């Protein structure tokens, strides 16, 4: 074998090994492959092509909503709930990269840090790196990696959104959109965009003034609309149930296709 | 505008019982402005949480701020855990109230750099930007 051919063969072998390690759930490999995909290193997409997801597919849940509405805090609660149900959990937490410098302060996981050394939980922060639409450039690829690593539940946190960052709809099975009391009147609840595409609407910080009227306005137009107080875990069991119902319908549609 | 498409990823956080986060936030902000992707863990982290986070996030470096005086136990513990988990390729640096006498010992143990009080911000930025980017 020529030197170049041998080099190609060893690289090929390396890619196969990496793919196997991802599918065996090796955290270091999962993390490194996601880095390659974020950095658009060719070997990353070579590994990606070899990945296969388990027959029992992960539940993919998108959490979106306004900046500061409590997405990370709610995810922290969802991790706890799903772990208690015996599931492993993967999280992709997207935050904005600076359009000026490319730098970012990715701070979503601060709220989730007590899950950091739970081996059944994998949390990855991603900068948008110029991507519009609420997700990072490599979020879809990273999702495939976590699916192949056989996490039972995958939670994707979008950046804090306005009204038009709805890429999550094409990626998650269930989209949960968070709003908070005091963000607008009954006409806001009629508008197109985020609230229109969400499967489940949540009024978080639901112990604040104005929560009742926010719920009333939204319920005129949408269903289901739930109330949560994420910092206290209130409303989380109801949300888990609503997500499960939505997932059941999603799975039925998949099977009948 | 030239924006790097593969920014360096660095974990910045605080370990132990130490709530002084003014400095570490300034460092995180300065590094962001220099084009670095900061994974910010916030306060009160254990070495175990720091190392698990570094591995999940696949960072090139960990920068820890310590003002509690516990640097002589916390920093070596982080190094030990990195080694245990096969992640010695992650650079560890630190900052805060760290007396001159402790610096040589910590560096010998494997802490790459220690930024003591009155370090110009630019020195920290230059150090981080100089880290190996290849992944």
mmCIF file of C-alpha atoms in Angstrom:
data_model
loop_
_atom_site.group_PDB
_atom_site.id
_atom_site.type_symbol
_atom_site.label_atom_id
_atom_site.label_comp_id
_atom_site.label_asym_id
_atom_site.label_seq_id
_atom_site.Cartn_x
_atom_site.Cartn_y
_atom_site.Cartn_z
ATOM 1 C CA UNK A 1 0.000 0.000 0.000
ATOM 2 C CA UNK A 2 1.298 3.478 -0.833
ATOM 3 C CA UNK A 3 1.819 5.935 1.982
ATOM 4 C CA UNK A 4 -1.125 8.052 0.864
ATOM 5 C CA UNK A 5 -3.402 5.030 0.654
ATOM 6 C CA UNK A 6 -2.280 3.880 4.104
ATOM 7 C CA UNK A 7 -2.978 7.355 5.441
ATOM 8 C CA UNK A 8 -6.453 7.297 3.911
ATOM 9 C CA UNK A 9 -7.080 3.832 5.356
ATOM 10 C CA UNK A 10 -6.055 4.863 8.863
ATOM 11 C CA UNK A 11 -8.232 7.982 8.698
ATOM 12 C CA UNK A 12 -11.143 5.857 7.514
ATOM 13 C CA UNK A 13 -10.582 3.451 10.412
ATOM 14 C CA UNK A 14 -10.489 6.391 12.798
ATOM 15 C CA UNK A 15 -13.823 7.680 11.489
ATOM 16 C CA UNK A 16 -15.403 4.240 11.934
ATOM 17 C CA UNK A 17 -14.045 4.001 15.499
ATOM 18 C CA UNK A 18 -15.360 7.456 16.356
ATOM 19 C CA UNK A 19 -18.824 6.601 15.001
ATOM 20 C CA UNK A 20 -18.878 3.408 17.074
ATOM 21 C CA UNK A 21 -17.855 5.325 20.187
ATOM 22 C CA UNK A 22 -20.634 7.855 19.627
ATOM 23 C CA UNK A 23 -23.165 5.036 19.295
ATOM 24 C CA UNK A 24 -21.767 3.476 22.489
ATOM 25 C CA UNK A 25 -22.500 6.790 24.230
ATOM 26 C CA UNK A 26 -18.892 7.795 24.944
ATOM 27 C CA UNK A 27 -19.185 11.375 26.163
ATOM 28 C CA UNK A 28 -15.748 12.582 25.083
ATOM 29 C CA UNK A 29 -16.315 11.355 21.537
ATOM 30 C CA UNK A 30 -19.823 12.801 21.397
ATOM 31 C CA UNK A 31 -18.403 16.150 22.505
ATOM 32 C CA UNK A 32 -15.503 16.098 20.056
ATOM 33 C CA UNK A 33 -17.668 15.135 17.070
ATOM 34 C CA UNK A 34 -20.035 18.012 17.850
ATOM 35 C CA UNK A 35 -17.009 20.350 17.931
ATOM 36 C CA UNK A 36 -15.934 19.126 14.492
ATOM 37 C CA UNK A 37 -19.444 19.670 13.157
ATOM 38 C CA UNK A 38 -19.567 23.177 14.645
ATOM 39 C CA UNK A 39 -16.167 23.972 13.137
ATOM 40 C CA UNK A 40 -17.134 22.360 9.813
ATOM 41 C CA UNK A 41 -14.142 20.020 9.915
ATOM 42 C CA UNK A 42 -14.651 17.401 7.141
ATOM 43 C CA UNK A 43 -14.020 14.428 9.438
ATOM 44 C CA UNK A 44 -17.085 15.516 11.436
ATOM 45 C CA UNK A 45 -19.471 15.012 8.550
ATOM 46 C CA UNK A 46 -17.713 11.725 7.704
ATOM 47 C CA UNK A 47 -18.545 10.441 11.201
ATOM 48 C CA UNK A 48 -22.075 11.833 10.944
ATOM 49 C CA UNK A 49 -22.743 9.774 7.806
ATOM 50 C CA UNK A 50 -21.932 6.563 9.685
ATOM 51 C CA UNK A 51 -24.214 7.266 12.642
ATOM 52 C CA UNK A 52 -27.417 5.275 13.057
ATOM 53 C CA UNK A 53 -30.090 6.034 15.621
ATOM 54 C CA UNK A 54 -31.692 3.354 17.777
ATOM 55 C CA UNK A 55 -35.085 2.018 16.655
ATOM 56 C CA UNK A 56 -36.646 3.552 19.771
ATOM 57 C CA UNK A 57 -36.069 7.148 18.763
ATOM 58 C CA UNK A 58 -35.409 9.967 21.195
ATOM 59 C CA UNK A 59 -38.164 12.371 22.126
ATOM 60 C CA UNK A 60 -37.061 15.754 20.784
ATOM 61 C CA UNK A 61 -38.482 18.729 22.624
ATOM 62 C CA UNK A 62 -37.873 22.343 21.622
ATOM 63 C CA UNK A 63 -38.057 25.036 24.278
ATOM 64 C CA UNK A 64 -38.375 28.526 22.890
ATOM 65 C CA UNK A 65 -39.600 31.878 24.092
ATOM 66 C CA UNK A 66 -38.768 35.436 24.879
ATOM 67 C CA UNK A 67 -35.393 36.390 26.432
ATOM 68 C CA UNK A 68 -35.525 36.012 30.191
ATOM 69 C CA UNK A 69 -38.819 34.103 30.122
ATOM 70 C CA UNK A 70 -37.257 31.178 32.009
ATOM 71 C CA UNK A 71 -36.313 28.653 29.308
ATOM 72 C CA UNK A 72 -33.144 27.440 31.038
ATOM 73 C CA UNK A 73 -34.817 27.247 34.425
ATOM 74 C CA UNK A 74 -37.700 25.252 32.963
ATOM 75 C CA UNK A 75 -35.252 22.904 31.234
ATOM 76 C CA UNK A 76 -33.494 22.367 34.559
ATOM 77 C CA UNK A 77 -36.853 21.211 35.963
ATOM 78 C CA UNK A 78 -37.570 19.023 32.945
ATOM 79 C CA UNK A 79 -34.177 17.324 33.290
ATOM 80 C CA UNK A 80 -34.979 16.491 36.916
ATOM 81 C CA UNK A 81 -38.415 15.160 35.975
ATOM 82 C CA UNK A 82 -37.222 13.018 33.072
ATOM 83 C CA UNK A 83 -34.296 11.629 35.086
ATOM 84 C CA UNK A 84 -36.752 10.618 37.798
ATOM 85 C CA UNK A 85 -38.756 8.783 35.146
ATOM 86 C CA UNK A 86 -35.586 6.837 34.302
ATOM 87 C CA UNK A 87 -34.677 8.592 31.055
ATOM 88 C CA UNK A 88 -31.269 9.793 29.959
ATOM 89 C CA UNK A 89 -31.318 13.408 28.802
ATOM 90 C CA UNK A 90 -29.350 15.389 26.227
ATOM 91 C CA UNK A 91 -29.567 19.177 26.084
ATOM 92 C CA UNK A 92 -28.519 21.525 23.288
ATOM 93 C CA UNK A 93 -28.615 25.061 24.644
ATOM 94 C CA UNK A 94 -28.237 27.760 22.012
ATOM 95 C CA UNK A 95 -27.175 31.302 22.821
ATOM 96 C CA UNK A 96 -26.376 34.219 20.553
ATOM 97 C CA UNK A 97 -22.884 34.767 19.114
ATOM 98 C CA UNK A 98 -21.746 38.345 18.686
ATOM 99 C CA UNK A 99 -22.277 39.457 15.093
ATOM 100 C CA UNK A 100 -19.360 41.857 15.634
ATOM 101 C CA UNK A 101 -16.643 39.610 17.068
ATOM 102 C CA UNK A 102 -17.963 36.042 16.796
ATOM 103 C CA UNK A 103 -17.488 35.728 20.542
ATOM 104 C CA UNK A 104 -20.208 34.630 22.939
ATOM 105 C CA UNK A 105 -21.034 34.194 26.583
ATOM 106 C CA UNK A 106 -22.978 30.933 26.693
ATOM 107 C CA UNK A 107 -24.739 31.005 30.037
ATOM 108 C CA UNK A 108 -27.791 28.776 29.725
ATOM 109 C CA UNK A 109 -26.254 25.926 31.644
ATOM 110 C CA UNK A 110 -25.739 27.995 34.807
ATOM 111 C CA UNK A 111 -29.336 27.081 35.697
ATOM 112 C CA UNK A 112 -28.685 23.389 35.010
ATOM 113 C CA UNK A 113 -25.291 22.968 36.671
ATOM 114 C CA UNK A 114 -26.397 20.599 39.419
ATOM 115 C CA UNK A 115 -26.967 18.060 36.628
ATOM 116 C CA UNK A 116 -23.395 18.566 35.335
ATOM 117 C CA UNK A 117 -21.873 15.490 36.970
ATOM 118 C CA UNK A 118 -24.861 13.199 36.393
ATOM 119 C CA UNK A 119 -23.590 10.672 33.821
ATOM 120 C CA UNK A 120 -27.148 10.320 32.473
ATOM 121 C CA UNK A 121 -27.205 13.954 31.377
ATOM 122 C CA UNK A 122 -25.271 15.602 28.554
ATOM 123 C CA UNK A 123 -25.449 19.375 28.202
ATOM 124 C CA UNK A 124 -23.896 21.247 25.295
ATOM 125 C CA UNK A 125 -23.883 25.015 24.859
ATOM 126 C CA UNK A 126 -23.820 26.269 21.284
ATOM 127 C CA UNK A 127 -23.225 29.767 19.896
ATOM 128 C CA UNK A 128 -25.341 30.698 16.880
ATOM 129 C CA UNK A 129 -22.188 31.600 14.876
ATOM 130 C CA UNK A 130 -24.057 33.774 12.427
ATOM 131 C CA UNK A 131 -27.056 31.489 11.939
ATOM 132 C CA UNK A 132 -30.468 33.194 11.842
ATOM 133 C CA UNK A 133 -33.655 31.456 12.911
ATOM 134 C CA UNK A 134 -33.017 30.815 16.601
ATOM 135 C CA UNK A 135 -30.715 27.797 16.394
ATOM 136 C CA UNK A 136 -26.951 27.407 15.915
ATOM 137 C CA UNK A 137 -25.368 26.494 12.592
ATOM 138 C CA UNK A 138 -24.721 22.935 13.761
ATOM 139 C CA UNK A 139 -27.739 22.274 15.989
ATOM 140 C CA UNK A 140 -29.359 19.819 13.567
ATOM 141 C CA UNK A 141 -26.082 17.883 13.207
ATOM 142 C CA UNK A 142 -25.547 17.858 16.980
ATOM 143 C CA UNK A 143 -29.088 16.523 17.409
ATOM 144 C CA UNK A 144 -28.230 13.611 15.111
ATOM 145 C CA UNK A 145 -25.164 12.884 17.243
ATOM 146 C CA UNK A 146 -27.212 12.848 20.466
ATOM 147 C CA UNK A 147 -29.863 10.641 18.825
ATOM 148 C CA UNK A 148 -27.168 8.182 17.778
ATOM 149 C CA UNK A 149 -25.753 8.258 21.318
ATOM 150 C CA UNK A 150 -29.209 7.017 22.370
ATOM 151 C CA UNK A 151 -30.322 9.732 24.769
ATOM 152 C CA UNK A 152 -34.010 9.089 25.564
ATOM 153 C CA UNK A 153 -35.028 12.723 25.737
ATOM 154 C CA UNK A 154 -33.357 15.587 23.878
ATOM 155 C CA UNK A 155 -34.161 19.152 24.886
ATOM 156 C CA UNK A 156 -33.226 21.975 22.533
ATOM 157 C CA UNK A 157 -33.202 25.493 23.940
ATOM 158 C CA UNK A 158 -33.371 28.224 21.305
ATOM 159 C CA UNK A 159 -31.929 31.689 21.733
ATOM 160 C CA UNK A 160 -34.294 34.193 23.312
ATOM 161 C CA UNK A 161 -36.600 34.806 20.387
ATOM 162 C CA UNK A 162 -38.745 37.635 19.070
ATOM 163 C CA UNK A 163 -41.585 36.611 16.820
ATOM 164 C CA UNK A 164 -39.921 35.085 13.797
ATOM 165 C CA UNK A 165 -37.185 32.692 14.945
ATOM 166 C CA UNK A 166 -39.040 29.475 14.293
ATOM 167 C CA UNK A 167 -36.465 27.023 12.884
ATOM 168 C CA UNK A 168 -37.074 24.872 15.956
ATOM 169 C CA UNK A 169 -40.432 23.828 14.443
ATOM 170 C CA UNK A 170 -38.673 21.840 11.738
ATOM 171 C CA UNK A 171 -36.331 20.147 14.238
ATOM 172 C CA UNK A 172 -38.321 19.225 17.363
ATOM 173 C CA UNK A 173 -41.256 16.836 17.691
ATOM 174 C CA UNK A 174 -42.843 19.102 20.274
ATOM 175 C CA UNK A 175 -42.313 22.845 20.514
ATOM 176 C CA UNK A 176 -42.974 24.495 23.852
ATOM 177 C CA UNK A 177 -43.060 28.299 23.733
ATOM 178 C CA UNK A 178 -42.669 30.361 26.887
ATOM 179 C CA UNK A 179 -44.168 33.725 27.556
ATOM 180 C CA UNK A 180 -44.518 35.669 30.784
ATOM 181 C CA UNK A 181 -47.244 37.855 32.304
ATOM 182 C CA UNK A 182 -47.375 41.470 31.237
ATOM 183 C CA UNK A 183 -46.016 41.115 27.721
ATOM 184 C CA UNK A 184 -49.067 42.404 25.909
ATOM 185 C CA UNK A 185 -52.794 42.473 25.532
ATOM 186 C CA UNK A 186 -55.353 40.264 23.849
ATOM 187 C CA UNK A 187 -54.216 41.381 20.381
ATOM 188 C CA UNK A 188 -50.690 40.052 21.022
ATOM 189 C CA UNK A 189 -52.285 36.662 21.589
ATOM 190 C CA UNK A 190 -53.815 36.801 18.083
ATOM 191 C CA UNK A 191 -50.610 37.585 16.223
ATOM 192 C CA UNK A 192 -48.830 35.239 13.872
ATOM 193 C CA UNK A 193 -45.388 33.756 14.484
ATOM 194 C CA UNK A 194 -44.058 32.131 17.596
ATOM 195 C CA UNK A 195 -47.340 31.593 19.454
ATOM 196 C CA UNK A 196 -48.930 30.321 16.253
ATOM 197 C CA UNK A 197 -46.408 27.541 15.645
ATOM 198 C CA UNK A 198 -45.953 26.314 19.217
ATOM 199 C CA UNK A 199 -47.537 22.994 20.152
ATOM 200 C CA UNK A 200 -47.743 23.950 23.800
ATOM 201 C CA UNK A 201 -47.818 27.486 25.172
ATOM 202 C CA UNK A 202 -46.555 28.128 28.662
ATOM 203 C CA UNK A 203 -47.080 31.237 30.754
ATOM 204 C CA UNK A 204 -44.027 30.991 32.993
ATOM 205 C CA UNK A 205 -43.446 33.134 36.087
ATOM 206 C CA UNK A 206 -47.133 32.349 36.516
ATOM 207 C CA UNK A 207 -47.197 33.663 40.093
ATOM 208 C CA UNK A 208 -46.691 37.238 38.888
ATOM 209 C CA UNK A 209 -49.360 39.879 38.479
ATOM 210 C CA UNK A 210 -51.142 39.603 35.168
ATOM 211 C CA UNK A 211 -50.752 35.835 34.838
ATOM 212 C CA UNK A 212 -54.499 35.215 34.929
ATOM 213 C CA UNK A 213 -55.262 37.667 32.146
ATOM 214 C CA UNK A 214 -52.326 36.407 30.050
ATOM 215 C CA UNK A 215 -53.703 32.863 30.370
ATOM 216 C CA UNK A 216 -57.222 34.014 29.545
ATOM 217 C CA UNK A 217 -56.151 35.918 26.407
ATOM 218 C CA UNK A 218 -53.985 33.107 25.110
ATOM 219 C CA UNK A 219 -56.624 30.455 25.796
ATOM 220 C CA UNK A 220 -59.057 32.287 23.535
ATOM 221 C CA UNK A 221 -56.835 31.355 20.615
ATOM 222 C CA UNK A 222 -54.570 28.448 21.551
ATOM 223 C CA UNK A 223 -54.572 25.104 23.266
ATOM 224 C CA UNK A 224 -53.020 23.883 25.426
ATOM 225 C CA UNK A 225 -51.862 26.898 27.429
ATOM 226 C CA UNK A 226 -50.235 25.959 30.733
ATOM 227 C CA UNK A 227 -49.124 27.936 33.744
ATOM 228 C CA UNK A 228 -45.729 27.247 35.308
ATOM 229 C CA UNK A 229 -43.522 28.735 37.979
ATOM 230 C CA UNK A 230 -40.282 27.142 36.822
ATOM 231 C CA UNK A 231 -38.113 28.242 39.760
ATOM 232 C CA UNK A 232 -40.457 26.335 42.096
ATOM 233 C CA UNK A 233 -41.276 23.483 39.724
ATOM 234 C CA UNK A 234 -44.969 24.352 39.709
ATOM 235 C CA UNK A 235 -46.845 23.164 36.645
ATOM 236 C CA UNK A 236 -43.998 20.897 35.532
ATOM 237 C CA UNK A 237 -45.948 17.600 35.917
ATOM 238 C CA UNK A 238 -48.751 19.055 33.760
ATOM 239 C CA UNK A 239 -46.209 20.129 31.160
ATOM 240 C CA UNK A 240 -44.601 16.664 31.137
ATOM 241 C CA UNK A 241 -48.070 15.175 30.528
ATOM 242 C CA UNK A 242 -48.837 17.616 27.708
ATOM 243 C CA UNK A 243 -45.491 16.865 26.034
ATOM 244 C CA UNK A 244 -46.147 13.111 26.322
ATOM 245 C CA UNK A 245 -49.546 13.501 24.665
ATOM 246 C CA UNK A 246 -48.060 15.574 21.851
ATOM 247 C CA UNK A 247 -45.292 12.998 21.392
ATOM 248 C CA UNK A 248 -47.877 10.195 21.251
ATOM 249 C CA UNK A 249 -49.662 11.938 18.379
ATOM 250 C CA UNK A 250 -46.328 12.597 16.655
ATOM 251 C CA UNK A 251 -45.360 8.914 16.922
ATOM 252 C CA UNK A 252 -48.739 7.761 15.577
ATOM 253 C CA UNK A 253 -48.310 9.969 12.525
ATOM 254 C CA UNK A 254 -44.791 8.588 12.000
ATOM 255 C CA UNK A 255 -45.983 4.987 12.196
ATOM 256 C CA UNK A 256 -48.874 5.491 9.793
ATOM 257 C CA UNK A 257 -46.576 7.016 7.155
ATOM 258 C CA UNK B 1 -15.950 42.039 8.544
ATOM 259 C CA UNK B 2 -13.671 39.166 9.457
ATOM 260 C CA UNK B 3 -15.346 37.020 12.102
ATOM 261 C CA UNK B 4 -13.573 33.821 13.013
ATOM 262 C CA UNK B 5 -15.799 30.849 12.179
ATOM 263 C CA UNK B 6 -14.041 28.555 14.626
ATOM 264 C CA UNK B 7 -13.781 30.430 17.891
ATOM 265 C CA UNK B 8 -11.804 29.037 20.809
ATOM 266 C CA UNK B 9 -14.100 27.557 23.483
ATOM 267 C CA UNK B 10 -13.192 28.307 27.083
ATOM 268 C CA UNK B 11 -14.977 27.390 30.312
ATOM 269 C CA UNK B 12 -14.993 30.276 32.784
ATOM 270 C CA UNK B 13 -16.329 29.808 36.269
ATOM 271 C CA UNK B 14 -15.856 29.886 39.994
ATOM 272 C CA UNK B 15 -15.142 26.932 42.254
ATOM 273 C CA UNK B 16 -15.817 26.473 45.912
ATOM 274 C CA UNK B 17 -17.480 28.691 48.470
ATOM 275 C CA UNK B 18 -16.683 32.029 46.909
ATOM 276 C CA UNK B 19 -19.236 34.553 45.732
ATOM 277 C CA UNK B 20 -16.901 37.197 44.325
ATOM 278 C CA UNK B 21 -17.819 37.169 40.666
ATOM 279 C CA UNK B 22 -17.212 40.766 39.604
ATOM 280 C CA UNK B 23 -13.774 40.012 38.179
ATOM 281 C CA UNK B 24 -14.662 36.762 36.481
ATOM 282 C CA UNK B 25 -17.596 38.411 34.700
ATOM 283 C CA UNK B 26 -15.298 41.161 33.418
ATOM 284 C CA UNK B 27 -12.879 38.532 32.139
ATOM 285 C CA UNK B 28 -15.713 36.631 30.419
ATOM 286 C CA UNK B 29 -16.932 39.811 28.818
ATOM 287 C CA UNK B 30 -13.458 40.833 27.606
ATOM 288 C CA UNK B 31 -12.891 37.406 26.090
ATOM 289 C CA UNK B 32 -16.274 37.544 24.367
ATOM 290 C CA UNK B 33 -15.240 40.858 22.835
ATOM 291 C CA UNK B 34 -12.040 39.171 21.657
ATOM 292 C CA UNK B 35 -14.064 36.558 19.752
ATOM 293 C CA UNK B 36 -13.908 33.716 22.275
ATOM 294 C CA UNK B 37 -16.861 31.400 23.005
ATOM 295 C CA UNK B 38 -17.201 31.414 26.790
ATOM 296 C CA UNK B 39 -19.090 28.666 28.577
ATOM 297 C CA UNK B 40 -19.972 30.389 31.815
ATOM 298 C CA UNK B 41 -20.836 28.090 34.717
ATOM 299 C CA UNK B 42 -21.463 30.657 37.410
ATOM 300 C CA UNK B 43 -20.719 30.326 41.099
ATOM 301 C CA UNK B 44 -20.081 27.552 43.618
ATOM 302 C CA UNK B 45 -18.925 24.795 41.293
ATOM 303 C CA UNK B 46 -17.200 21.660 42.521
ATOM 304 C CA UNK B 47 -14.085 20.428 40.688
ATOM 305 C CA UNK B 48 -16.191 17.437 39.566
ATOM 306 C CA UNK B 49 -18.793 19.717 37.970
ATOM 307 C CA UNK B 50 -16.075 21.783 36.287
ATOM 308 C CA UNK B 51 -14.364 18.779 34.743
ATOM 309 C CA UNK B 52 -17.622 17.109 33.640
ATOM 310 C CA UNK B 53 -18.683 20.399 32.058
ATOM 311 C CA UNK B 54 -15.326 20.863 30.315
ATOM 312 C CA UNK B 55 -15.631 17.412 28.759
ATOM 313 C CA UNK B 56 -19.260 17.803 27.662
ATOM 314 C CA UNK B 57 -18.516 21.221 26.203
ATOM 315 C CA UNK B 58 -15.194 20.094 24.666
ATOM 316 C CA UNK B 59 -13.430 23.299 25.689
ATOM 317 C CA UNK B 60 -9.763 23.970 24.962
ATOM 318 C CA UNK B 61 -9.237 25.616 28.316
ATOM 319 C CA UNK B 62 -10.663 26.128 31.775
ATOM 320 C CA UNK B 63 -10.222 29.455 33.554
ATOM 321 C CA UNK B 64 -11.134 29.470 37.233
ATOM 322 C CA UNK B 65 -11.454 32.451 39.505
ATOM 323 C CA UNK B 66 -10.708 31.875 43.182
ATOM 324 C CA UNK B 67 -10.795 34.490 45.920
ATOM 325 C CA UNK B 68 -11.411 32.138 48.831
ATOM 326 C CA UNK B 69 -7.842 31.032 49.489
ATOM 327 C CA UNK B 70 -8.638 27.437 48.542
ATOM 328 C CA UNK B 71 -6.626 27.514 45.292
ATOM 329 C CA UNK B 72 -3.984 25.120 46.651
ATOM 330 C CA UNK B 73 -6.536 22.340 46.959
ATOM 331 C CA UNK B 74 -9.092 23.184 44.244
ATOM 332 C CA UNK B 75 -6.762 23.727 41.286
ATOM 333 C CA UNK B 76 -4.736 20.506 41.792
ATOM 334 C CA UNK B 77 -8.023 18.610 42.240
ATOM 335 C CA UNK B 78 -9.246 19.850 38.854
ATOM 336 C CA UNK B 79 -5.965 18.723 37.261
ATOM 337 C CA UNK B 80 -6.271 15.318 38.908
ATOM 338 C CA UNK B 81 -9.831 14.824 37.623
ATOM 339 C CA UNK B 82 -8.881 15.924 34.110
ATOM 340 C CA UNK B 83 -6.172 13.285 34.137
ATOM 341 C CA UNK B 84 -8.505 10.603 35.503
ATOM 342 C CA UNK B 85 -10.961 11.266 32.712
ATOM 343 C CA UNK B 86 -8.320 11.367 29.992
ATOM 344 C CA UNK B 87 -8.709 15.074 29.337
ATOM 345 C CA UNK B 88 -5.185 16.330 30.105
ATOM 346 C CA UNK B 89 -5.224 18.181 26.783
ATOM 347 C CA UNK B 90 -7.445 20.832 28.396
ATOM 348 C CA UNK B 91 -5.400 23.838 29.558
ATOM 349 C CA UNK B 92 -6.081 25.045 33.113
ATOM 350 C CA UNK B 93 -5.477 28.634 34.120
ATOM 351 C CA UNK B 94 -6.553 30.600 37.131
ATOM 352 C CA UNK B 95 -6.907 34.016 38.626
ATOM 353 C CA UNK B 96 -7.758 35.831 41.814
ATOM 354 C CA UNK B 97 -6.099 36.405 45.142
ATOM 355 C CA UNK B 98 -3.211 33.982 44.783
ATOM 356 C CA UNK B 99 -0.061 34.802 46.793
ATOM 357 C CA UNK B 100 3.302 34.874 45.009
ATOM 358 C CA UNK B 101 4.569 31.998 47.154
ATOM 359 C CA UNK B 102 1.908 29.631 45.821
ATOM 360 C CA UNK B 103 2.440 30.357 42.139
ATOM 361 C CA UNK B 104 5.537 28.209 41.441
ATOM 362 C CA UNK B 105 4.028 25.140 43.123
ATOM 363 C CA UNK B 106 0.739 25.428 41.229
ATOM 364 C CA UNK B 107 2.547 25.941 37.941
ATOM 365 C CA UNK B 108 4.728 22.924 38.621
ATOM 366 C CA UNK B 109 1.575 20.907 39.255
ATOM 367 C CA UNK B 110 0.328 21.803 35.792
ATOM 368 C CA UNK B 111 -1.636 25.045 36.059
ATOM 369 C CA UNK B 112 -0.613 26.777 32.851
ATOM 370 C CA UNK B 113 -0.973 30.375 34.044
ATOM 371 C CA UNK B 114 -2.063 32.334 37.105
ATOM 372 C CA UNK B 115 -3.312 35.888 36.818
ATOM 373 C CA UNK B 116 -2.816 37.766 40.063
ATOM 374 C CA UNK B 117 -4.454 41.037 41.108
ATOM 375 C CA UNK B 118 -3.735 44.052 38.868
ATOM 376 C CA UNK B 119 -3.085 41.939 35.793
ATOM 377 C CA UNK B 120 -4.017 44.007 32.707
ATOM 378 C CA UNK B 121 -7.048 42.499 30.955
ATOM 379 C CA UNK B 122 -5.090 42.453 27.715
ATOM 380 C CA UNK B 123 -2.641 39.922 29.203
ATOM 381 C CA UNK B 124 -5.476 37.466 29.804
ATOM 382 C CA UNK B 125 -6.902 38.012 26.337
ATOM 383 C CA UNK B 126 -3.480 37.529 24.735
ATOM 384 C CA UNK B 127 -2.914 34.318 26.704
ATOM 385 C CA UNK B 128 -6.276 32.816 25.708
ATOM 386 C CA UNK B 129 -5.998 33.873 22.073
ATOM 387 C CA UNK B 130 -2.589 32.198 21.996
ATOM 388 C CA UNK B 131 -3.974 28.791 22.967
ATOM 389 C CA UNK B 132 -3.864 25.931 20.510
ATOM 390 C CA UNK B 133 -7.021 26.214 18.391
ATOM 391 C CA UNK B 134 -6.731 22.954 16.458
ATOM 392 C CA UNK B 135 -9.515 20.483 17.213
#
